[in-house]
Amino acid sequence: APDFRLKDLNGNVIKLSDLRGRVVVLDFWSTWSATCKAAFAHLQKVEERYRDYRTVAFLAINTSESAVGAARDSLVKKFIDEGKFTFQVAFDEGSVVAQQYGIEGIPTRLVIDKNGKIQIKSAGFGDGNALVNDLMMQIEVLLKQ
């Protein structure tokens, strides 16, 4: 998986290479997407399940947002706070990382193994229970490798 440097809600820089050795779930999303909103509640369940695992990391990458700069930051923070979501959020300025990863629509989730290789790419959202079960199964398989 291509390395990236993104800023989170607090202005901290996140580098994918710093997460090497962990199973990493990347979720590309935007506040204007109803599908992303629907998927987030289910992703939250998976994040809660693995919150105490040092070997699993979740990163919700905000991309293709309708606002920029401080307006975007405020919009995203409000969205996260209102939903009581606890996963780390990063900003993909100009959708550079989404383009690097070939993201064609949102939501799109990537699951990256401990060696930094993309193992699963899943676009869209249909059934919440299926999302939770599939993602947990994928994480479990990769944790055993």
Coordinates of C-alpha atoms in Angstrom, one line a residue:
A1 CA 0.0 0.0 0.0
P2 CA 1.4 3.4 -0.9
D3 CA 2.6 5.4 2.2
F4 CA 0.8 8.7 3.0
R5 CA 1.0 11.5 5.4
L6 CA -2.3 12.9 6.5
K7 CA -3.4 15.3 9.3
D8 CA -6.0 14.2 11.8
L9 CA -8.7 16.3 13.5
N10 CA -6.2 17.5 16.0
G11 CA -3.6 18.5 13.4
N12 CA -1.3 15.4 14.2
V13 CA 0.4 13.8 11.2
I14 CA -0.5 10.2 10.5
K15 CA 1.8 8.1 8.3
L16 CA 0.7 4.7 7.1
S17 CA 4.2 3.4 7.5
D18 CA 4.0 4.1 11.2
L19 CA 1.2 1.5 11.4
R20 CA 3.3 -1.3 9.9
G21 CA 2.9 -4.4 12.0
R22 CA -0.8 -3.8 12.5
V23 CA -3.9 -4.8 10.5
V24 CA -5.1 -1.4 9.2
V25 CA -8.7 -0.6 8.2
L26 CA -9.0 2.5 6.0
D27 CA -12.4 3.9 5.3
F28 CA -12.7 6.6 2.6
W29 CA -15.8 8.7 3.3
S30 CA -17.5 12.1 3.1
T31 CA -20.1 13.9 5.3
W32 CA -22.4 14.5 2.3
S33 CA -22.8 10.8 1.5
A34 CA -25.8 9.1 3.1
T35 CA -24.2 5.7 2.4
C36 CA -21.1 6.7 4.3
K37 CA -23.3 7.8 7.3
A38 CA -25.2 4.5 7.3
A39 CA -21.9 2.5 7.2
F40 CA -20.3 4.5 10.0
A41 CA -22.6 3.1 12.7
H42 CA -21.6 -0.4 11.7
L43 CA -17.9 0.4 11.4
Q44 CA -18.1 1.9 14.9
K45 CA -19.1 -1.6 16.2
V46 CA -16.0 -3.2 14.7
E47 CA -13.8 -0.4 16.0
E48 CA -15.2 -0.9 19.5
R49 CA -14.5 -4.7 19.2
Y50 CA -10.8 -4.1 18.4
R51 CA -10.2 -0.8 20.3
D52 CA -7.9 -2.4 22.9
Y53 CA -5.9 -4.4 20.3
R54 CA -2.5 -2.8 19.6
T55 CA -2.3 -4.9 16.4
V56 CA -5.4 -3.3 14.8
A57 CA -5.8 0.3 13.6
F58 CA -8.8 2.1 12.1
L59 CA -8.5 5.3 10.1
A60 CA -11.5 7.1 8.6
I61 CA -10.1 9.2 5.7
N62 CA -12.3 12.1 4.8
T63 CA -12.1 12.7 1.1
S64 CA -14.0 14.6 -1.7
E65 CA -15.5 16.8 1.0
S66 CA -17.9 19.6 0.1
A67 CA -16.1 22.2 2.2
V68 CA -12.4 23.1 2.5
G69 CA -10.1 24.4 5.3
A70 CA -11.7 25.5 8.6
A71 CA -15.2 25.0 7.3
R72 CA -14.4 21.4 6.4
D73 CA -12.7 20.7 9.7
S74 CA -15.8 22.1 11.5
L75 CA -18.2 20.1 9.4
V76 CA -16.3 16.8 9.9
K77 CA -15.8 17.4 13.7
K78 CA -19.6 18.1 14.1
F79 CA -20.4 14.9 12.1
I80 CA -18.0 12.8 14.3
D81 CA -19.2 14.3 17.5
E82 CA -22.9 14.0 16.7
G83 CA -22.5 10.3 15.7
K84 CA -20.3 9.7 18.8
F85 CA -17.8 8.0 16.5
T86 CA -14.5 7.1 18.1
F87 CA -12.3 6.2 15.2
Q88 CA -9.4 8.4 14.2
V89 CA -10.2 10.7 11.3
A90 CA -7.7 12.1 8.8
F91 CA -8.1 14.6 6.0
D92 CA -7.3 13.7 2.4
E93 CA -6.5 17.2 1.0
G94 CA -7.5 17.3 -2.7
S95 CA -8.3 13.6 -2.7
V96 CA -4.6 12.8 -3.3
V97 CA -4.6 9.6 -1.3
A98 CA -8.0 8.4 -2.7
Q99 CA -6.5 8.8 -6.2
Q100 CA -3.3 7.0 -5.2
Y101 CA -5.4 4.1 -4.0
G102 CA -7.7 4.1 -7.0
I103 CA -10.8 4.9 -5.0
E104 CA -13.6 5.5 -7.4
G105 CA -16.5 6.0 -5.0
I106 CA -17.3 6.3 -1.4
P107 CA -17.6 4.6 1.0
T108 CA -14.7 2.4 0.1
R109 CA -12.9 0.3 2.8
L110 CA -9.4 -1.2 2.5
V111 CA -7.9 -3.8 4.8
I112 CA -4.1 -3.8 4.9
D113 CA -2.1 -6.6 6.4
K114 CA 0.7 -6.3 8.9
N115 CA 3.3 -6.1 6.1
G116 CA 1.5 -3.1 4.5
K117 CA -0.1 -5.0 1.7
I118 CA -3.7 -4.3 0.7
Q119 CA -5.6 -7.5 1.1
I120 CA -9.2 -6.4 0.7
K121 CA -10.9 -3.5 -1.1
S122 CA -14.6 -3.1 -0.6
A123 CA -16.7 -0.4 -2.2
G124 CA -20.2 0.7 -1.2
F125 CA -22.5 -0.4 1.6
G126 CA -25.5 -2.6 1.7
D127 CA -26.1 -4.7 4.8
G128 CA -24.8 -3.5 8.1
N129 CA -24.6 -7.0 9.8
A130 CA -22.7 -8.3 6.8
L131 CA -20.3 -5.4 6.9
V132 CA -19.6 -6.1 10.6
N133 CA -19.2 -9.9 10.2
D134 CA -17.1 -9.7 7.0
L135 CA -14.8 -7.0 8.4
M136 CA -14.3 -8.9 11.7
M137 CA -13.6 -12.1 9.9
Q138 CA -11.1 -10.4 7.6
I139 CA -9.3 -8.8 10.6
E140 CA -9.2 -12.1 12.4
V141 CA -7.7 -13.9 9.4
L142 CA -5.0 -11.2 9.0
L143 CA -4.2 -11.1 12.7
K144 CA -3.3 -14.8 12.5
Q145 CA -0.8 -14.3 9.7

